PDB file of C-alpha atoms in Angstrom:
ATOM      1  CA  MET A 145       0.000   0.000   0.000  1.00  0.00           C
ATOM      2  CA  ILE A 146       1.280   3.440  -0.928  1.00  0.00           C
ATOM      3  CA  ARG A 147       2.104   5.570   2.107  1.00  0.00           C
ATOM      4  CA  PRO A 148       1.689   9.372   2.247  1.00  0.00           C
ATOM      5  CA  HIS A 149       5.357   9.749   3.251  1.00  0.00           C
ATOM      6  CA  ALA A 150       6.538   8.127   0.018  1.00  0.00           C
ATOM      7  CA  LEU A 151       4.162  10.260  -2.041  1.00  0.00           C
ATOM      8  CA  ILE A 152       5.424  13.423  -0.343  1.00  0.00           C
ATOM      9  CA  MET A 153       9.023  12.511  -1.157  1.00  0.00           C
ATOM     10  CA  LEU A 154       8.097  11.906  -4.802  1.00  0.00           C
ATOM     11  CA  ALA A 155       6.152  15.173  -4.877  1.00  0.00           C
ATOM     12  CA  ILE A 156       9.153  17.085  -3.515  1.00  0.00           C
ATOM     13  CA  GLY A 157      11.376  15.782  -6.290  1.00  0.00           C
ATOM     14  CA  LEU A 158       8.771  16.477  -8.953  1.00  0.00           C
ATOM     15  CA  ALA A 159       7.923  19.941  -7.595  1.00  0.00           C
ATOM     16  CA  THR A 160      11.615  20.855  -7.650  1.00  0.00           C
ATOM     17  CA  LEU A 161      11.779  19.711 -11.265  1.00  0.00           C
ATOM     18  CA  VAL A 162       8.660  21.732 -12.142  1.00  0.00           C
ATOM     19  CA  ILE A 163      10.132  24.891 -10.595  1.00  0.00           C
ATOM     20  CA  GLY A 164      13.369  24.353 -12.501  1.00  0.00           C
ATOM     21  CA  LEU A 165      11.508  23.737 -15.762  1.00  0.00           C
ATOM     22  CA  GLY A 166       9.354  26.802 -15.145  1.00  0.00           C
ATOM     23  CA  ALA A 167      12.450  28.947 -14.660  1.00  0.00           C
ATOM     24  CA  TYR A 168      14.026  27.425 -17.772  1.00  0.00           C
ATOM     25  CA  THR A 169      10.880  28.139 -19.785  1.00  0.00           C
ATOM     26  CA  ARG A 170      10.846  31.749 -18.609  1.00  0.00           C
ATOM     27  CA  LEU A 171      14.579  32.287 -19.149  1.00  0.00           C
ATOM     28  CA  THR A 172      14.439  30.888 -22.692  1.00  0.00           C
ATOM     29  CA  ASP A 173      11.505  33.226 -23.497  1.00  0.00           C
ATOM     30  CA  ALA A 174       9.237  30.223 -24.075  1.00  0.00           C
ATOM     31  CA  GLY A 175       6.361  31.358 -21.851  1.00  0.00           C
ATOM     32  CA  LEU A 176       4.243  31.927 -24.967  1.00  0.00           C
ATOM     33  CA  GLY A 177       5.793  29.088 -26.942  1.00  0.00           C
ATOM     34  CA  CYS A 178       2.264  27.667 -27.101  1.00  0.00           C
ATOM     35  CA  PRO A 179      -0.414  30.307 -27.803  1.00  0.00           C
ATOM     36  CA  ASP A 180      -3.192  28.248 -26.211  1.00  0.00           C
ATOM     37  CA  TRP A 181      -3.792  26.199 -23.059  1.00  0.00           C
ATOM     38  CA  PRO A 182      -3.695  23.385 -21.966  1.00  0.00           C
ATOM     39  CA  GLY A 183      -2.661  22.101 -25.373  1.00  0.00           C
ATOM     40  CA  CYS A 184      -0.237  23.513 -27.890  1.00  0.00           C
ATOM     41  CA  TYR A 185      -1.670  24.746 -31.178  1.00  0.00           C
ATOM     42  CA  GLY A 186      -4.840  22.793 -30.487  1.00  0.00           C
ATOM     43  CA  LYS A 187      -3.192  19.483 -29.549  1.00  0.00           C
ATOM     44  CA  LEU A 188      -1.992  17.920 -26.299  1.00  0.00           C
ATOM     45  CA  THR A 189       1.147  16.643 -28.012  1.00  0.00           C
ATOM     46  CA  LEU A 190       4.203  18.538 -29.157  1.00  0.00           C
ATOM     47  CA  PRO A 191       3.727  20.096 -32.589  1.00  0.00           C
ATOM     48  CA  HIS A 192       6.125  18.763 -35.204  1.00  0.00           C
ATOM     49  CA  PRO A 193       8.482  21.266 -36.872  1.00  0.00           C
ATOM     50  CA  GLU A 194       7.086  20.239 -40.255  1.00  0.00           C
ATOM     51  CA  GLU A 195       3.738  21.688 -39.197  1.00  0.00           C
ATOM     52  CA  ALA A 196       5.201  25.203 -38.978  1.00  0.00           C
ATOM     53  CA  PRO A 197       3.872  26.420 -42.392  1.00  0.00           C
ATOM     54  CA  ARG A 198       0.336  25.237 -41.626  1.00  0.00           C
ATOM     55  CA  LEU A 199       0.388  26.697 -38.116  1.00  0.00           C
ATOM     56  CA  ALA A 200       1.715  29.987 -39.447  1.00  0.00           C
ATOM     57  CA  VAL A 201      -1.546  30.284 -41.390  1.00  0.00           C
ATOM     58  CA  SER A 202      -3.835  29.262 -38.518  1.00  0.00           C
ATOM     59  CA  HIS A 203      -1.864  31.246 -35.891  1.00  0.00           C
ATOM     60  CA  PRO A 204      -0.269  34.175 -37.722  1.00  0.00           C
ATOM     61  CA  GLU A 205       0.111  36.095 -34.453  1.00  0.00           C
ATOM     62  CA  ARG A 206       2.349  33.382 -32.979  1.00  0.00           C
ATOM     63  CA  PRO A 207       4.313  31.319 -35.536  1.00  0.00           C
ATOM     64  CA  LEU A 208       5.605  28.000 -34.264  1.00  0.00           C
ATOM     65  CA  GLU A 209       9.084  28.028 -32.727  1.00  0.00           C
ATOM     66  CA  PRO A 210       9.694  24.314 -32.049  1.00  0.00           C
ATOM     67  CA  HIS A 211      12.232  24.713 -29.235  1.00  0.00           C
ATOM     68  CA  LYS A 212       9.995  27.150 -27.339  1.00  0.00           C
ATOM     69  CA  ALA A 213       6.916  24.963 -27.779  1.00  0.00           C
ATOM     70  CA  ARG A 214       8.927  21.976 -26.533  1.00  0.00           C
ATOM     71  CA  ASN A 215      10.100  23.813 -23.407  1.00  0.00           C
ATOM     72  CA  GLU A 216       6.593  24.989 -22.608  1.00  0.00           C
ATOM     73  CA  MET A 217       4.925  21.606 -23.104  1.00  0.00           C
ATOM     74  CA  ILE A 218       7.540  19.668 -21.105  1.00  0.00           C
ATOM     75  CA  HIS A 219       6.893  22.078 -18.246  1.00  0.00           C
ATOM     76  CA  ARG A 220       3.139  21.488 -18.576  1.00  0.00           C
ATOM     77  CA  TYR A 221       3.563  17.699 -18.638  1.00  0.00           C
ATOM     78  CA  ALA A 222       5.649  17.826 -15.447  1.00  0.00           C
ATOM     79  CA  ALA A 223       3.192  20.203 -13.749  1.00  0.00           C
ATOM     80  CA  GLY A 224       0.271  17.978 -14.725  1.00  0.00           C
ATOM     81  CA  SER A 225       2.068  14.946 -13.311  1.00  0.00           C
ATOM     82  CA  LEU A 226       2.618  16.833 -10.054  1.00  0.00           C
ATOM     83  CA  GLY A 227      -1.092  17.637  -9.912  1.00  0.00           C
ATOM     84  CA  MET A 228      -2.010  13.976 -10.330  1.00  0.00           C
ATOM     85  CA  LEU A 229       0.509  12.989  -7.649  1.00  0.00           C
ATOM     86  CA  LEU A 230      -0.944  15.496  -5.173  1.00  0.00           C
ATOM     87  CA  LEU A 231      -4.450  14.244  -5.974  1.00  0.00           C
ATOM     88  CA  MET A 232      -3.228  10.731  -5.139  1.00  0.00           C
ATOM     89  CA  LEU A 233      -1.717  12.043  -1.881  1.00  0.00           C
ATOM     90  CA  PHE A 234      -5.062  13.603  -1.001  1.00  0.00           C
ATOM     91  CA  ALA A 235      -6.926  10.353  -1.724  1.00  0.00           C
ATOM     92  CA  VAL A 236      -4.507   8.195   0.284  1.00  0.00           C
ATOM     93  CA  SER A 237      -4.545  10.625   3.222  1.00  0.00           C
ATOM     94  CA  TRP A 238      -8.344  10.746   3.144  1.00  0.00           C
ATOM     95  CA  ARG A 239      -8.531   6.951   3.197  1.00  0.00           C
ATOM     96  CA  GLU A 240      -6.165   6.706   6.161  1.00  0.00           C
ATOM     97  CA  ALA A 241      -7.649   9.534   8.260  1.00  0.00           C
ATOM     98  CA  ARG A 242     -11.316   9.054   7.261  1.00  0.00           C
ATOM     99  CA  ARG A 243     -11.651  12.836   7.323  1.00  0.00           C
ATOM    100  CA  LEU A 244     -10.546  15.859   5.325  1.00  0.00           C
ATOM    101  CA  PRO A 245      -6.710  15.917   5.631  1.00  0.00           C
ATOM    102  CA  PRO A 246      -5.669  19.571   6.160  1.00  0.00           C
ATOM    103  CA  LEU A 247      -2.238  19.640   4.533  1.00  0.00           C
ATOM    104  CA  PRO A 248      -2.986  17.427   1.481  1.00  0.00           C
ATOM    105  CA  THR A 249      -6.155  19.485   0.947  1.00  0.00           C
ATOM    106  CA  CYS A 250      -4.133  22.686   1.049  1.00  0.00           C
ATOM    107  CA  LEU A 251      -1.586  21.236  -1.377  1.00  0.00           C
ATOM    108  CA  LEU A 252      -4.309  20.112  -3.768  1.00  0.00           C
ATOM    109  CA  LEU A 253      -5.981  23.525  -3.729  1.00  0.00           C
ATOM    110  CA  LEU A 254      -2.628  25.192  -4.254  1.00  0.00           C
ATOM    111  CA  VAL A 255      -1.767  23.064  -7.287  1.00  0.00           C
ATOM    112  CA  VAL A 256      -5.226  23.785  -8.758  1.00  0.00           C
ATOM    113  CA  GLY A 257      -4.521  27.484  -8.253  1.00  0.00           C
ATOM    114  CA  GLN A 258      -1.174  27.008  -9.963  1.00  0.00           C
ATOM    115  CA  ALA A 259      -2.909  25.416 -12.938  1.00  0.00           C
ATOM    116  CA  LEU A 260      -5.234  28.421 -13.209  1.00  0.00           C
ATOM    117  CA  LEU A 261      -2.271  30.793 -13.014  1.00  0.00           C
ATOM    118  CA  GLY A 262      -0.541  28.730 -15.690  1.00  0.00           C
ATOM    119  CA  MET A 263      -3.571  29.229 -17.907  1.00  0.00           C
ATOM    120  CA  LEU A 264      -3.641  32.969 -17.154  1.00  0.00           C
ATOM    121  CA  THR A 265       0.052  33.219 -17.952  1.00  0.00           C
ATOM    122  CA  VAL A 266      -0.870  32.352 -21.538  1.00  0.00           C
ATOM    123  CA  THR A 267      -4.260  34.052 -21.829  1.00  0.00           C
ATOM    124  CA  ALA A 268      -2.970  37.257 -20.189  1.00  0.00           C
ATOM    125  CA  ALA A 269       0.152  37.140 -22.395  1.00  0.00           C
ATOM    126  CA  LEU A 270       2.716  37.031 -19.555  1.00  0.00           C
ATOM    127  CA  HIS A 271       1.244  39.804 -17.434  1.00  0.00           C
ATOM    128  CA  PRO A 272       3.899  40.500 -14.751  1.00  0.00           C
ATOM    129  CA  LEU A 273       1.494  40.076 -11.835  1.00  0.00           C
ATOM    130  CA  VAL A 274       0.393  36.657 -13.080  1.00  0.00           C
ATOM    131  CA  VAL A 275       3.958  35.523 -13.760  1.00  0.00           C
ATOM    132  CA  MET A 276       5.105  36.633 -10.304  1.00  0.00           C
ATOM    133  CA  GLY A 277       2.105  34.940  -8.665  1.00  0.00           C
ATOM    134  CA  HIS A 278       2.847  31.718 -10.528  1.00  0.00           C
ATOM    135  CA  LEU A 279       6.429  31.788  -9.258  1.00  0.00           C
ATOM    136  CA  LEU A 280       5.377  32.446  -5.656  1.00  0.00           C
ATOM    137  CA  GLY A 281       2.792  29.677  -5.837  1.00  0.00           C
ATOM    138  CA  GLY A 282       5.415  27.180  -6.932  1.00  0.00           C
ATOM    139  CA  PHE A 283       7.732  28.232  -4.107  1.00  0.00           C
ATOM    140  CA  ALA A 284       4.896  27.965  -1.580  1.00  0.00           C
ATOM    141  CA  LEU A 285       3.972  24.490  -2.812  1.00  0.00           C
ATOM    142  CA  LEU A 286       7.494  23.109  -2.469  1.00  0.00           C
ATOM    143  CA  THR A 287       7.972  24.760   0.935  1.00  0.00           C
ATOM    144  CA  LEU A 288       4.755  23.206   2.254  1.00  0.00           C
ATOM    145  CA  LEU A 289       5.839  19.798   1.001  1.00  0.00           C
ATOM    146  CA  TRP A 290       9.130  20.097   2.879  1.00  0.00           C
ATOM    147  CA  LEU A 291       7.356  21.294   6.023  1.00  0.00           C
ATOM    148  CA  SER A 292       5.082  18.269   5.885  1.00  0.00           C
ATOM    149  CA  LEU A 293       8.093  15.964   5.479  1.00  0.00           C
ATOM    150  CA  THR A 294      10.148  17.516   8.302  1.00  0.00           C
ATOM    151  CA  ARG A 295       7.421  18.148  10.870  1.00  0.00           C
ATOM    152  CA  SER A 296       8.595  15.096  12.843  1.00  0.00           C
ATOM    153  CA  LEU A 297      12.071  16.590  13.392  1.00  0.00           C
ATOM    154  CA  SER A 298      12.963  17.352  16.976  1.00  0.00           C
ATOM    155  CA  PRO A 299      12.100  20.906  18.062  1.00  0.00           C
ATOM    156  CA  LEU A 300      14.769  23.518  18.724  1.00  0.00           C
ATOM    157  CA  ALA A 301      14.514  25.248  22.076  1.00  0.00           C
ATOM    158  CA  ALA A 302      14.761  28.990  21.480  1.00  0.00           C
ATOM    159  CA  PRO A 303      14.186  32.190  23.439  1.00  0.00           C
ATOM    160  CA  PRO A 304      11.371  34.489  22.262  1.00  0.00           C
ATOM    161  CA  TRP A 305      13.778  36.957  20.655  1.00  0.00           C
ATOM    162  CA  LEU A 306      15.109  34.256  18.314  1.00  0.00           C
ATOM    163  CA  LYS A 307      11.581  33.348  17.222  1.00  0.00           C
ATOM    164  CA  ARG A 308      10.922  37.009  16.430  1.00  0.00           C
ATOM    165  CA  LEU A 309      14.225  37.293  14.583  1.00  0.00           C
ATOM    166  CA  GLY A 310      13.351  34.214  12.546  1.00  0.00           C
ATOM    167  CA  ALA A 311       9.961  35.675  11.637  1.00  0.00           C
ATOM    168  CA  LEU A 312      11.640  38.901  10.509  1.00  0.00           C
ATOM    169  CA  ALA A 313      14.169  36.987   8.400  1.00  0.00           C
ATOM    170  CA  LEU A 314      11.425  34.865   6.841  1.00  0.00           C
ATOM    171  CA  LEU A 315       9.331  37.932   6.018  1.00  0.00           C
ATOM    172  CA  ALA A 316      12.309  39.731   4.471  1.00  0.00           C
ATOM    173  CA  LEU A 317      13.112  36.651   2.396  1.00  0.00           C
ATOM    174  CA  LEU A 318       9.530  36.343   1.150  1.00  0.00           C
ATOM    175  CA  LEU A 319       9.484  40.001   0.106  1.00  0.00           C
ATOM    176  CA  GLN A 320      12.818  39.600  -1.664  1.00  0.00           C
ATOM    177  CA  ILE A 321      11.596  36.543  -3.569  1.00  0.00           C
ATOM    178  CA  GLY A 322       8.549  38.550  -4.609  1.00  0.00           C
ATOM    179  CA  LEU A 323      10.867  41.333  -5.796  1.00  0.00           C
ATOM    180  CA  GLY A 324      12.921  38.779  -7.687  1.00  0.00           C
ATOM    181  CA  GLY A 325       9.779  37.518  -9.389  1.00  0.00           C
ATOM    182  CA  TRP A 326       8.766  41.086 -10.243  1.00  0.00           C
ATOM    183  CA  THR A 327      12.262  41.765 -11.615  1.00  0.00           C
ATOM    184  CA  SER A 328      12.124  38.682 -13.820  1.00  0.00           C
ATOM    185  CA  ALA A 329       8.524  39.215 -14.950  1.00  0.00           C
ATOM    186  CA  ASN A 330       9.360  42.768 -16.067  1.00  0.00           C
ATOM    187  CA  TYR A 331      12.614  41.722 -17.757  1.00  0.00           C
ATOM    188  CA  ALA A 332      14.611  43.970 -15.453  1.00  0.00           C
ATOM    189  CA  ALA A 333      17.368  41.488 -14.553  1.00  0.00           C
ATOM    190  CA  MET A 334      19.882  43.318 -16.765  1.00  0.00           C
ATOM    191  CA  ALA A 335      18.561  46.851 -16.276  1.00  0.00           C
ATOM    192  CA  CYS A 336      21.754  47.531 -14.312  1.00  0.00           C
ATOM    193  CA  SER A 337      24.916  46.033 -15.747  1.00  0.00           C
ATOM    194  CA  GLU A 338      27.467  47.376 -13.263  1.00  0.00           C
ATOM    195  CA  LEU A 339      28.403  46.614  -9.663  1.00  0.00           C
ATOM    196  CA  PRO A 340      27.927  47.699  -6.948  1.00  0.00           C
ATOM    197  CA  LEU A 341      25.757  50.491  -8.377  1.00  0.00           C
ATOM    198  CA  CYS A 342      23.869  51.015 -11.601  1.00  0.00           C
ATOM    199  CA  GLN A 343      25.390  52.608 -14.687  1.00  0.00           C
ATOM    200  CA  GLY A 344      25.190  56.274 -15.565  1.00  0.00           C
ATOM    201  CA  GLU A 345      23.150  58.846 -13.663  1.00  0.00           C
ATOM    202  CA  TRP A 346      20.819  56.157 -12.343  1.00  0.00           C
ATOM    203  CA  HIS A 347      20.021  58.035  -9.106  1.00  0.00           C
ATOM    204  CA  GLN A 348      18.477  60.845 -11.160  1.00  0.00           C
ATOM    205  CA  GLN A 349      16.360  58.495 -13.246  1.00  0.00           C
ATOM    206  CA  LEU A 350      14.475  56.455 -10.662  1.00  0.00           C
ATOM    207  CA  ALA A 351      10.749  56.007 -11.319  1.00  0.00           C
ATOM    208  CA  TRP A 352       9.183  54.596  -8.163  1.00  0.00           C
ATOM    209  CA  GLY A 353       5.614  55.173  -9.337  1.00  0.00           C
ATOM    210  CA  GLU A 354       6.120  53.326 -12.610  1.00  0.00           C
ATOM    211  CA  ALA A 355       8.132  50.464 -11.099  1.00  0.00           C
ATOM    212  CA  PHE A 356       5.076  48.968  -9.399  1.00  0.00           C
ATOM    213  CA  HIS A 357       2.456  50.163 -11.823  1.00  0.00           C
ATOM    214  CA  LEU A 358       0.249  47.369 -13.138  1.00  0.00           C
ATOM    215  CA  PRO A 359       0.254  47.917 -16.903  1.00  0.00           C
ATOM    216  CA  LEU A 360      -3.010  46.990 -18.589  1.00  0.00           C
ATOM    217  CA  GLY A 361      -4.303  46.954 -22.126  1.00  0.00           C
ATOM    218  CA  HIS A 362      -1.251  45.483 -23.883  1.00  0.00           C
ATOM    219  CA  GLU A 363      -1.667  42.631 -26.328  1.00  0.00           C
ATOM    220  CA  SER A 364       1.480  40.995 -24.965  1.00  0.00           C
ATOM    221  CA  TYR A 365       3.851  41.613 -22.046  1.00  0.00           C
ATOM    222  CA  GLU A 366       6.617  39.471 -23.483  1.00  0.00           C
ATOM    223  CA  PHE A 367      10.016  41.165 -23.087  1.00  0.00           C
ATOM    224  CA  GLY A 368       8.426  43.783 -20.825  1.00  0.00           C
ATOM    225  CA  VAL A 369       6.477  46.979 -21.378  1.00  0.00           C
ATOM    226  CA  LEU A 370       7.972  49.222 -18.685  1.00  0.00           C
ATOM    227  CA  GLY A 371      10.457  51.964 -19.508  1.00  0.00           C
ATOM    228  CA  ARG A 372      14.176  51.883 -18.772  1.00  0.00           C
ATOM    229  CA  GLU A 373      13.894  54.026 -15.656  1.00  0.00           C
ATOM    230  CA  ALA A 374      11.181  51.806 -14.164  1.00  0.00           C
ATOM    231  CA  ARG A 375      13.220  48.666 -14.818  1.00  0.00           C
ATOM    232  CA  GLN A 376      16.310  50.224 -13.256  1.00  0.00           C
ATOM    233  CA  THR A 377      14.250  51.122 -10.188  1.00  0.00           C
ATOM    234  CA  ILE A 378      13.016  47.545  -9.842  1.00  0.00           C
ATOM    235  CA  HIS A 379      16.533  46.190 -10.234  1.00  0.00           C
ATOM    236  CA  ILE A 380      18.020  48.576  -7.659  1.00  0.00           C
ATOM    237  CA  LEU A 381      15.253  47.796  -5.187  1.00  0.00           C
ATOM    238  CA  HIS A 382      15.981  44.083  -5.625  1.00  0.00           C
ATOM    239  CA  ARG A 383      19.624  44.750  -4.784  1.00  0.00           C
ATOM    240  CA  LEU A 384      18.638  46.728  -1.693  1.00  0.00           C
ATOM    241  CA  GLY A 385      16.337  43.862  -0.734  1.00  0.00           C
ATOM    242  CA  ALA A 386      19.279  41.475  -1.015  1.00  0.00           C
ATOM    243  CA  LEU A 387      21.162  43.621   1.509  1.00  0.00           C
ATOM    244  CA  LEU A 388      18.213  43.537   3.915  1.00  0.00           C
ATOM    245  CA  VAL A 389      17.836  39.771   3.558  1.00  0.00           C
ATOM    246  CA  THR A 390      21.554  39.261   4.113  1.00  0.00           C
ATOM    247  CA  LEU A 391      21.514  41.240   7.362  1.00  0.00           C
ATOM    248  CA  SER A 392      18.350  39.560   8.665  1.00  0.00           C
ATOM    249  CA  LEU A 393      19.516  36.024   7.820  1.00  0.00           C
ATOM    250  CA  LEU A 394      22.956  36.689   9.270  1.00  0.00           C
ATOM    251  CA  GLY A 395      21.294  37.781  12.499  1.00  0.00           C
ATOM    252  CA  PHE A 396      19.031  34.720  12.508  1.00  0.00           C
ATOM    253  CA  ALA A 397      21.944  32.373  11.812  1.00  0.00           C
ATOM    254  CA  LEU A 398      24.018  33.981  14.564  1.00  0.00           C
ATOM    255  CA  GLY A 399      21.137  33.504  16.987  1.00  0.00           C
ATOM    256  CA  LEU A 400      20.828  29.852  15.973  1.00  0.00           C
ATOM    257  CA  TRP A 401      24.570  29.399  16.484  1.00  0.00           C
ATOM    258  CA  ARG A 402      24.327  30.807  20.006  1.00  0.00           C
ATOM    259  CA  GLN A 403      21.591  28.261  20.726  1.00  0.00           C
ATOM    260  CA  ASN A 404      23.857  25.447  19.501  1.00  0.00           C
ATOM    261  CA  ALA A 405      21.769  24.843  16.375  1.00  0.00           C
ATOM    262  CA  TRP A 406      24.957  24.768  14.312  1.00  0.00           C
ATOM    263  CA  GLY A 407      23.639  22.619  11.475  1.00  0.00           C
ATOM    264  CA  CYS A 408      20.689  24.919  10.758  1.00  0.00           C
ATOM    265  CA  ALA A 409      22.881  28.021  10.992  1.00  0.00           C
ATOM    266  CA  LEU A 410      25.511  26.642   8.622  1.00  0.00           C
ATOM    267  CA  LEU A 411      22.901  25.495   6.091  1.00  0.00           C
ATOM    268  CA  ILE A 412      21.266  28.940   5.979  1.00  0.00           C
ATOM    269  CA  LEU A 413      24.635  30.693   5.723  1.00  0.00           C
ATOM    270  CA  ALA A 414      25.854  28.387   2.947  1.00  0.00           C
ATOM    271  CA  LEU A 415      22.700  28.891   0.884  1.00  0.00           C
ATOM    272  CA  LEU A 416      22.793  32.645   1.504  1.00  0.00           C
ATOM    273  CA  LEU A 417      26.432  32.906   0.352  1.00  0.00           C
ATOM    274  CA  CYS A 418      25.687  30.806  -2.726  1.00  0.00           C
ATOM    275  CA  GLN A 419      22.702  32.992  -3.599  1.00  0.00           C
ATOM    276  CA  LEU A 420      24.692  36.210  -3.241  1.00  0.00           C
ATOM    277  CA  LEU A 421      27.469  34.891  -5.470  1.00  0.00           C
ATOM    278  CA  LEU A 422      24.953  33.748  -8.076  1.00  0.00           C
ATOM    279  CA  GLY A 423      23.289  37.165  -8.031  1.00  0.00           C
ATOM    280  CA  ILE A 424      26.627  38.896  -8.585  1.00  0.00           C
ATOM    281  CA  ALA A 425      27.502  36.460 -11.374  1.00  0.00           C
ATOM    282  CA  ASN A 426      24.181  37.228 -13.096  1.00  0.00           C
ATOM    283  CA  VAL A 427      25.301  40.849 -13.511  1.00  0.00           C
ATOM    284  CA  VAL A 428      28.993  40.247 -14.208  1.00  0.00           C
ATOM    285  CA  PHE A 429      28.454  37.518 -16.816  1.00  0.00           C
ATOM    286  CA  ILE A 430      25.246  39.036 -18.302  1.00  0.00           C
ATOM    287  CA  LEU A 431      22.687  36.538 -17.054  1.00  0.00           C
ATOM    288  CA  PRO A 432      24.049  33.170 -18.247  1.00  0.00           C
ATOM    289  CA  LEU A 433      21.273  30.595 -18.399  1.00  0.00           C
ATOM    290  CA  PRO A 434      22.746  27.962 -16.000  1.00  0.00           C
ATOM    291  CA  ASN A 435      23.588  30.654 -13.454  1.00  0.00           C
ATOM    292  CA  ALA A 436      20.150  32.275 -13.628  1.00  0.00           C
ATOM    293  CA  LEU A 437      18.510  28.864 -13.278  1.00  0.00           C
ATOM    294  CA  ALA A 438      20.636  28.085 -10.209  1.00  0.00           C
ATOM    295  CA  HIS A 439      19.736  31.490  -8.738  1.00  0.00           C
ATOM    296  CA  ASN A 440      16.073  30.503  -8.893  1.00  0.00           C
ATOM    297  CA  LEU A 441      16.562  27.056  -7.362  1.00  0.00           C
ATOM    298  CA  VAL A 442      18.854  28.230  -4.554  1.00  0.00           C
ATOM    299  CA  ALA A 443      16.293  30.914  -3.667  1.00  0.00           C
ATOM    300  CA  VAL A 444      13.545  28.361  -3.067  1.00  0.00           C
ATOM    301  CA  HIS A 445      15.833  26.138  -1.010  1.00  0.00           C
ATOM    302  CA  LEU A 446      16.944  29.107   1.096  1.00  0.00           C
ATOM    303  CA  LEU A 447      13.249  29.769   1.743  1.00  0.00           C
ATOM    304  CA  ILE A 448      12.710  26.105   2.660  1.00  0.00           C
ATOM    305  CA  ALA A 449      15.686  26.020   5.039  1.00  0.00           C
ATOM    306  CA  THR A 450      14.552  29.211   6.780  1.00  0.00           C
ATOM    307  CA  ALA A 451      10.899  28.144   6.991  1.00  0.00           C
ATOM    308  CA  VAL A 452      11.687  24.636   8.308  1.00  0.00           C
ATOM    309  CA  THR A 453      14.096  26.037  10.906  1.00  0.00           C
ATOM    310  CA  TYR A 454      11.572  28.643  12.025  1.00  0.00           C
ATOM    311  CA  HIS A 455       8.872  25.980  12.267  1.00  0.00           C
ATOM    312  CA  ARG A 456      11.081  23.888  14.567  1.00  0.00           C
ATOM    313  CA  LEU A 457      11.676  26.708  17.059  1.00  0.00           C
ATOM    314  CA  THR A 458       9.816  26.250  20.343  1.00  0.00           C
ATOM    315  CA  PRO A 459       9.970  28.398  23.503  1.00  0.00           C
ATOM    316  CA  ALA A 460      12.895  27.447  25.725  1.00  0.00           C
ATOM    317  CA  ARG A 461      12.065  26.357  29.265  1.00  0.00           C
ATOM    318  CA  ARG A 462      13.218  28.624  32.012  1.00  0.00           C
ATOM    319  CA  PRO A 463      15.729  27.034  34.400  1.00  0.00           C
TER     320      PRO A 463
END
């Protein structure tokens, strides 16, 4: 008989793959590789390159680019498989508990929401808000899966101040991931090509109002619709967010170290250092695909490590 624990482990591996494939699809500009949903040019199978002339007539607004259609459909196949796996987890948990299982129900609802956002990503032509929401939903799904797998770990005794510091670090990290999603969705990753500051008279060209304006009425948001100043503002704010996250996670890790939780502290510090180096490399080497993909995957695992550690903290007993 299949056990929920085994299904959760499979779901973690598959969800990680889906997040990686989603990032790869976005980074290769394949988000609109299929102009319809859930199929691709009216079929649930990959369109053959030889069909390009025919599809150019039926879809003149989006001619077939085989490599982009392939990337998009592989991502959809993996996401659909994850949905079926989470439905199986829900059914098995229901059968064992004989009642509505809270966490599998939450996971199932979340993956349904992700499917709807995946549809909107296509129908809304990569609207930045939808793209960012889709990214955050994927991160939330994988984090919940890890929390469900590690909830049996022994608790970490911690004073109240460490719990508050962990909450602050987790909040800062969530905001920074949202900023990263907004940066990517608005194609602002290379709006600044110098370190540590932006190029030119950037401080005189900031556009805070436009940076978080929700543009409407465009036929497509592919490659971004915001101006240069707005993209530079988003990019600079993401860098400032990285500084805030670094300080908050360093404080949290130091607090964990003082409470003898050395393993958790070292894991968070290692992931944080890796993420900072990947972010710097994105600018220095002009957003190489493997590096940008790793930046996405390390971000979600830094979130997981912080969330799992925070979840394990319990009030320390007074002597």
